[in-house]
Coordinates of N, CA and C in Angstrom, one line a residue:
M1 N 0.8 -1.2 0.0 CA 0.0 0.0 0.0 C 0.9 1.2 0.0
S2 N 0.6 2.2 -0.9 CA 1.3 3.4 -0.9 C 0.5 4.6 -0.3
L3 N 1.2 5.6 0.2 CA 0.5 6.7 0.8 C 0.0 7.7 -0.3
R4 N -1.1 8.3 0.0 CA -1.5 9.4 -0.9 C -2.1 10.5 0.0
A5 N -2.2 11.7 -0.5 CA -2.7 12.8 0.3 C -4.2 12.5 0.6
A6 N -4.6 12.8 1.9 CA -6.0 12.6 2.3 C -6.7 14.0 2.3
H7 N -6.1 15.0 2.8 CA -6.5 16.4 2.8 C -5.4 17.3 3.1
T8 N -5.5 18.6 2.9 CA -4.5 19.5 3.2 C -5.1 20.5 4.2
G9 N -4.5 20.6 5.4 CA -4.9 21.6 6.4 C -4.2 22.9 6.3
L10 N -4.9 24.0 6.3 CA -4.3 25.3 6.2 C -4.7 26.1 7.5
N11 N -3.7 26.8 8.0 CA -4.0 27.7 9.1 C -4.4 29.0 8.5
V12 N -5.5 29.6 9.0 CA -6.0 30.9 8.4 C -6.2 31.9 9.6
T13 N -6.2 33.1 9.3 CA -6.4 34.2 10.3 C -7.8 34.5 10.5
D14 N -8.7 34.4 9.5 CA -10.1 34.7 9.6 C -10.9 33.7 8.9
L15 N -11.5 32.8 9.7 CA -12.2 31.6 9.1 C -13.4 32.1 8.2
D16 N -14.1 33.0 8.6 CA -15.3 33.5 7.8 C -14.8 34.0 6.4
R17 N -13.7 34.7 6.4 CA -13.2 35.2 5.1 C -12.7 34.1 4.2
S18 N -11.9 33.2 4.8 CA -11.3 32.1 4.1 C -12.4 31.1 3.6
L19 N -13.4 30.8 4.5 CA -14.5 30.0 4.1 C -15.2 30.5 2.9
A20 N -15.5 31.8 2.9 CA -16.2 32.4 1.8 C -15.3 32.3 0.5
F21 N -14.0 32.4 0.6 CA -13.2 32.3 -0.6 C -13.2 30.8 -1.1
Y22 N -12.9 29.9 -0.3 CA -12.8 28.5 -0.7 C -14.1 27.9 -1.1
R23 N -15.2 28.3 -0.5 CA -16.5 27.8 -0.8 C -17.1 28.6 -2.0
D24 N -17.2 29.9 -1.9 CA -17.9 30.7 -2.9 C -17.2 30.9 -4.2
V25 N -15.8 31.1 -4.1 CA -15.0 31.3 -5.3 C -14.5 30.1 -5.9
L26 N -13.9 29.2 -5.1 CA -13.3 27.9 -5.6 C -14.3 26.8 -5.7
G27 N -15.5 26.9 -5.0 CA -16.5 25.9 -5.2 C -16.5 24.7 -4.3
F28 N -15.7 24.8 -3.2 CA -15.7 23.6 -2.3 C -17.0 23.6 -1.5
A29 N -17.4 22.4 -1.1 CA -18.6 22.3 -0.3 C -18.2 22.2 1.2
L30 N -19.0 22.9 2.0 CA -18.8 22.8 3.5 C -19.3 21.5 4.0
L31 N -18.4 20.7 4.6 CA -18.8 19.4 5.1 C -19.0 19.4 6.6
A32 N -18.3 20.2 7.3 CA -18.4 20.4 8.8 C -17.8 21.7 9.2
E33 N -18.3 22.2 10.3 CA -17.7 23.5 10.8 C -17.7 23.4 12.3
G34 N -16.6 23.9 12.9 CA -16.5 24.0 14.3 C -16.6 25.5 14.7
K35 N -17.5 25.9 15.5 CA -17.7 27.3 15.8 C -17.4 27.7 17.2
E36 N -16.8 26.8 18.0 CA -16.5 27.1 19.4 C -15.3 28.1 19.4
E37 N -15.4 29.1 20.1 CA -14.4 30.2 20.2 C -13.1 29.5 20.6
G38 N -12.0 29.9 19.8 CA -10.7 29.3 20.1 C -10.5 28.0 19.4
R39 N -11.5 27.4 18.8 CA -11.4 26.1 18.1 C -12.3 26.1 16.8
R40 N -12.1 27.2 16.1 CA -12.9 27.3 14.8 C -12.2 26.6 13.7
Y41 N -13.0 25.9 12.9 CA -12.5 25.2 11.7 C -13.6 24.9 10.7
A42 N -13.2 24.6 9.5 CA -14.1 24.2 8.4 C -13.5 23.0 7.6
L43 N -14.2 22.0 7.4 CA -13.8 20.9 6.5 C -14.5 21.1 5.2
L44 N -13.8 21.1 4.1 CA -14.3 21.4 2.8 C -14.0 20.2 1.9
G45 N -15.0 19.8 1.0 CA -14.9 18.7 0.1 C -15.3 19.1 -1.3
D46 N -15.2 18.1 -2.2 CA -15.5 18.4 -3.6 C -16.7 17.6 -4.1
G47 N -17.6 17.3 -3.3 CA -18.8 16.6 -3.7 C -19.0 15.3 -3.0
G48 N -17.9 14.7 -2.5 CA -18.0 13.5 -1.7 C -18.0 13.8 -0.2
D49 N -17.9 12.8 0.6 CA -17.9 13.0 2.1 C -16.6 13.2 2.7
Q50 N -15.5 13.1 1.9 CA -14.1 13.2 2.4 C -13.6 14.7 2.2
P51 N -13.0 15.2 3.3 CA -12.4 16.6 3.1 C -11.3 16.6 2.1
V52 N -11.2 17.7 1.4 CA -10.0 18.0 0.5 C -9.1 19.0 1.2
V53 N -9.8 20.0 1.7 CA -9.1 21.1 2.4 C -9.7 21.4 3.7
T54 N -8.9 21.5 4.8 CA -9.4 21.9 6.1 C -8.8 23.3 6.4
L55 N -9.6 24.1 7.0 CA -9.2 25.5 7.4 C -9.3 25.5 8.9
W56 N -8.2 26.0 9.5 CA -8.1 26.1 10.9 C -7.8 27.5 11.3
Q57 N -8.7 28.2 12.1 CA -8.4 29.5 12.5 C -7.5 29.5 13.7
Q58 N -6.2 29.5 13.5 CA -5.3 29.5 14.6 C -4.0 30.1 14.3
S59 N -4.0 31.1 13.5 CA -2.7 31.8 13.2 C -3.0 33.3 13.1
E60 N -1.9 34.1 13.1 CA -1.9 35.5 13.0 C -0.9 35.9 11.9
G61 N -1.0 37.1 11.4 CA -0.1 37.5 10.4 C -0.4 37.0 9.0
G62 N 0.6 36.9 8.2 CA 0.3 36.4 6.8 C 1.3 35.2 6.5
Y63 N 1.0 34.6 5.4 CA 1.8 33.5 4.9 C 3.2 34.0 4.7
D64 N 4.2 33.2 5.1 CA 5.6 33.5 4.9 C 6.3 32.5 4.0
A65 N 6.5 32.8 2.7 CA 7.1 31.9 1.8 C 8.6 31.6 2.1
G66 N 9.2 32.4 3.0 CA 10.6 32.3 3.3 C 10.8 31.3 4.5
R67 N 9.8 30.7 5.0 CA 9.9 29.8 6.1 C 9.6 28.4 5.6
P68 N 10.2 27.4 6.3 CA 9.8 26.0 5.9 C 8.3 25.7 6.1
G69 N 7.8 24.9 5.3 CA 6.4 24.5 5.4 C 5.8 24.4 4.0
L70 N 4.5 24.7 3.9 CA 3.8 24.5 2.6 C 4.4 25.5 1.6
H71 N 4.7 24.9 0.4 CA 5.2 25.8 -0.7 C 4.0 26.4 -1.4
H72 N 3.1 25.5 -1.9 CA 1.9 25.9 -2.5 C 0.9 24.7 -2.6
L73 N -0.3 25.0 -2.8 CA -1.3 24.0 -2.9 C -1.9 24.0 -4.3
A74 N -1.8 22.9 -5.0 CA -2.2 22.8 -6.4 C -3.5 22.0 -6.6
F75 N -4.4 22.5 -7.4 CA -5.6 21.8 -7.8 C -5.6 21.6 -9.3
T76 N -6.2 20.6 -9.7 CA -6.4 20.3 -11.2 C -7.8 20.6 -11.5
A77 N -8.0 21.2 -12.7 CA -9.4 21.6 -13.1 C -10.0 20.8 -14.2
G78 N -9.2 19.9 -14.8 CA -9.7 19.0 -15.8 C -9.5 19.5 -17.2
S79 N -9.6 20.8 -17.4 CA -9.4 21.4 -18.8 C -9.0 22.8 -18.6
I80 N -8.3 23.3 -19.7 CA -7.8 24.7 -19.7 C -9.0 25.7 -19.7
E81 N -10.1 25.3 -20.2 CA -11.3 26.1 -20.2 C -11.8 26.3 -18.8
R82 N -11.8 25.2 -18.0 CA -12.1 25.4 -16.6 C -11.1 26.2 -15.8
V83 N -9.9 26.1 -16.1 CA -8.9 27.0 -15.5 C -9.2 28.4 -15.8
R84 N -9.5 28.7 -17.0 CA -9.9 30.1 -17.4 C -11.1 30.6 -16.7
A85 N -12.1 29.7 -16.5 CA -13.3 30.1 -15.8 C -13.0 30.4 -14.4
Y86 N -12.1 29.6 -13.7 CA -11.7 30.0 -12.4 C -10.9 31.3 -12.4
E87 N -10.1 31.5 -13.4 CA -9.4 32.8 -13.5 C -10.4 34.0 -13.5
S88 N -11.4 33.9 -14.3 CA -12.4 34.9 -14.3 C -13.1 35.2 -13.0
A89 N -13.5 34.1 -12.3 CA -14.1 34.2 -11.0 C -13.2 34.8 -10.0
L90 N -11.9 34.4 -10.0 CA -10.9 34.9 -9.1 C -10.6 36.4 -9.4
R91 N -10.6 36.8 -10.6 CA -10.4 38.2 -10.9 C -11.6 39.1 -10.4
A92 N -12.8 38.6 -10.6 CA -14.0 39.3 -10.1 C -13.9 39.4 -8.6
Y93 N -13.3 38.5 -7.9 CA -13.2 38.5 -6.5 C -12.1 39.4 -6.0
G94 N -11.2 39.8 -6.9 CA -10.1 40.7 -6.6 C -8.8 40.0 -6.1
V95 N -8.6 38.8 -6.5 CA -7.5 38.0 -6.1 C -6.2 38.5 -6.7
D96 N -5.1 38.3 -5.9 CA -3.7 38.7 -6.3 C -3.1 37.5 -7.1
F97 N -2.8 37.8 -8.4 CA -2.2 36.7 -9.2 C -0.7 36.9 -9.2
H98 N 0.0 35.8 -9.3 CA 1.5 35.9 -9.4 C 2.0 36.1 -10.8
H99 N 1.3 35.5 -11.8 CA 1.6 35.6 -13.2 C 0.3 36.1 -13.9
E100 N 0.5 36.8 -15.0 CA -0.7 37.3 -15.8 C -1.3 36.2 -16.6
G101 N -2.5 35.7 -16.3 CA -3.2 34.7 -17.1 C -2.6 33.3 -17.0
V102 N -3.0 32.4 -17.9 CA -2.5 31.0 -17.9 C -1.1 31.0 -18.4
V103 N -0.2 30.3 -17.6 CA 1.2 30.1 -18.0 C 1.5 28.6 -18.1
A104 N 2.4 28.3 -18.9 CA 2.8 26.9 -19.0 C 3.7 26.5 -17.8
H105 N 3.7 25.2 -17.5 CA 4.5 24.7 -16.4 C 6.0 24.8 -16.7
R106 N 6.4 24.6 -18.0 CA 7.8 24.8 -18.4 C 7.8 24.9 -19.9
E107 N 8.9 25.2 -20.5 CA 9.1 25.4 -21.9 C 8.5 24.2 -22.7
G108 N 7.6 24.4 -23.6 CA 7.1 23.3 -24.4 C 6.1 22.4 -23.8
A109 N 5.7 22.7 -22.6 CA 4.7 21.9 -21.9 C 3.3 22.1 -22.4
A110 N 2.5 21.1 -22.4 CA 1.1 21.2 -22.7 C 0.3 21.6 -21.4
S111 N 0.9 21.3 -20.3 CA 0.2 21.6 -19.0 C 0.5 23.0 -18.5
G112 N -0.4 23.6 -17.8 CA -0.2 24.9 -17.3 C -1.4 25.3 -16.5
G113 N -1.3 26.5 -15.9 CA -2.4 27.0 -15.1 C -2.2 28.4 -14.7
I114 N -2.9 28.7 -13.6 CA -2.9 30.0 -13.0 C -2.3 29.9 -11.6
F115 N -1.7 31.0 -11.1 CA -1.0 31.0 -9.8 C -1.4 32.2 -9.1
F116 N -1.9 32.1 -7.9 CA -2.5 33.2 -7.2 C -2.4 32.9 -5.7
H117 N -3.0 33.9 -4.9 CA -2.9 33.8 -3.4 C -4.3 33.8 -2.8
D118 N -4.5 33.1 -1.7 CA -5.7 33.1 -1.0 C -5.7 34.4 -0.1
P119 N -6.8 34.6 0.7 CA -6.9 35.8 1.5 C -5.7 35.9 2.5
D120 N -5.1 34.9 2.9 CA -3.9 34.9 3.8 C -2.6 35.0 3.1
G121 N -2.6 35.0 1.8 CA -1.4 35.0 1.0 C -0.8 33.6 0.7
I122 N -1.5 32.6 1.1 CA -1.1 31.2 0.7 C -1.1 31.0 -0.8
R123 N 0.0 30.5 -1.3 CA 0.1 30.3 -2.7 C -0.7 29.1 -3.2
L124 N -1.5 29.4 -4.3 CA -2.4 28.4 -4.8 C -2.2 28.3 -6.4
E125 N -2.5 27.1 -6.9 CA -2.4 26.9 -8.3 C -3.6 26.1 -8.8
I126 N -4.2 26.5 -9.9 CA -5.2 25.6 -10.6 C -4.7 25.4 -12.0
S127 N -4.6 24.1 -12.4 CA -4.0 23.8 -13.6 C -4.7 22.7 -14.4
A128 N -4.3 22.5 -15.6 CA -4.8 21.4 -16.5 C -3.7 20.7 -17.1
T129 N -3.8 19.4 -17.4 CA -2.7 18.7 -18.0 C -2.4 19.0 -19.4
E130 N -3.4 19.6 -20.1 CA -3.1 20.0 -21.5 C -3.9 21.2 -21.8
G131 N -3.6 21.9 -23.0 CA -4.2 23.1 -23.4 C -3.4 24.3 -23.2
A132 N -2.3 24.3 -22.6 CA -1.5 25.4 -22.3 C -0.3 25.6 -23.3
E133 N -0.4 24.8 -24.4 CA 0.6 24.9 -25.4 C 0.7 26.4 -25.9
G134 N 1.9 26.9 -26.0 CA 2.0 28.3 -26.5 C 1.8 29.4 -25.4
A135 N 1.4 29.0 -24.2 CA 1.3 30.0 -23.1 C 2.7 30.4 -22.7
P136 N 2.8 31.6 -22.2 CA 4.1 32.1 -21.7 C 4.7 31.2 -20.7
V137 N 6.0 31.2 -20.6 CA 6.7 30.4 -19.6 C 7.6 31.4 -18.7
P138 N 7.2 31.6 -17.4 CA 7.9 32.5 -16.6 C 9.3 32.1 -16.3
H139 N 9.6 30.8 -16.2 CA 11.0 30.3 -15.9 C 11.3 29.2 -16.9
E140 N 12.0 29.5 -17.9 CA 12.2 28.5 -19.0 C 12.9 27.3 -18.5
S141 N 13.9 27.4 -17.6 CA 14.7 26.2 -17.2 C 14.2 25.5 -15.9
A142 N 13.1 26.0 -15.4 CA 12.6 25.4 -14.1 C 11.1 25.3 -14.1
P143 N 10.5 24.4 -13.4 CA 9.0 24.4 -13.3 C 8.4 25.7 -12.8
T144 N 7.4 26.2 -13.5 CA 6.8 27.5 -13.0 C 6.3 27.3 -11.6
C145 N 5.7 26.2 -11.3 CA 5.1 26.0 -10.0 C 6.1 26.0 -8.8
G146 N 7.3 25.8 -9.1 CA 8.3 25.8 -8.0 C 8.8 27.2 -7.6
F147 N 8.6 28.2 -8.5 CA 9.2 29.5 -8.2 C 8.2 30.6 -8.4
F148 N 7.3 30.6 -7.4 CA 6.3 31.8 -7.3 C 6.0 32.0 -5.8

């Protein structure tokens, strides 16, 4: 038996704000929520009964890319058209993008996506395995997802 990711837990500073973002903009379903003061959390899924992302309100400040820990959280959208639909929804929400529009994962790659930040500055990616041919490449000699 090999291991695979069960869910990703993220520390957030404001559960209400983060829940609105992950539920209303990214489309995750709320599976469970803890509302006890000092122990607030939300379990989010993608249509099944298993959480994909968990949000824990237990941090202050903002995401620090210079410290060990989570580099970024990547989601796959199934098609480049779905990636662009998410891009439109995220722009309407006022999200901070790291690159302009869809970019390729590396020179000549068919895969690519969008790279942006959640309300706490956590780096996120939404990509598709094909359809990004000809998209710009921010880092020709290294994977785009590794350097943002």
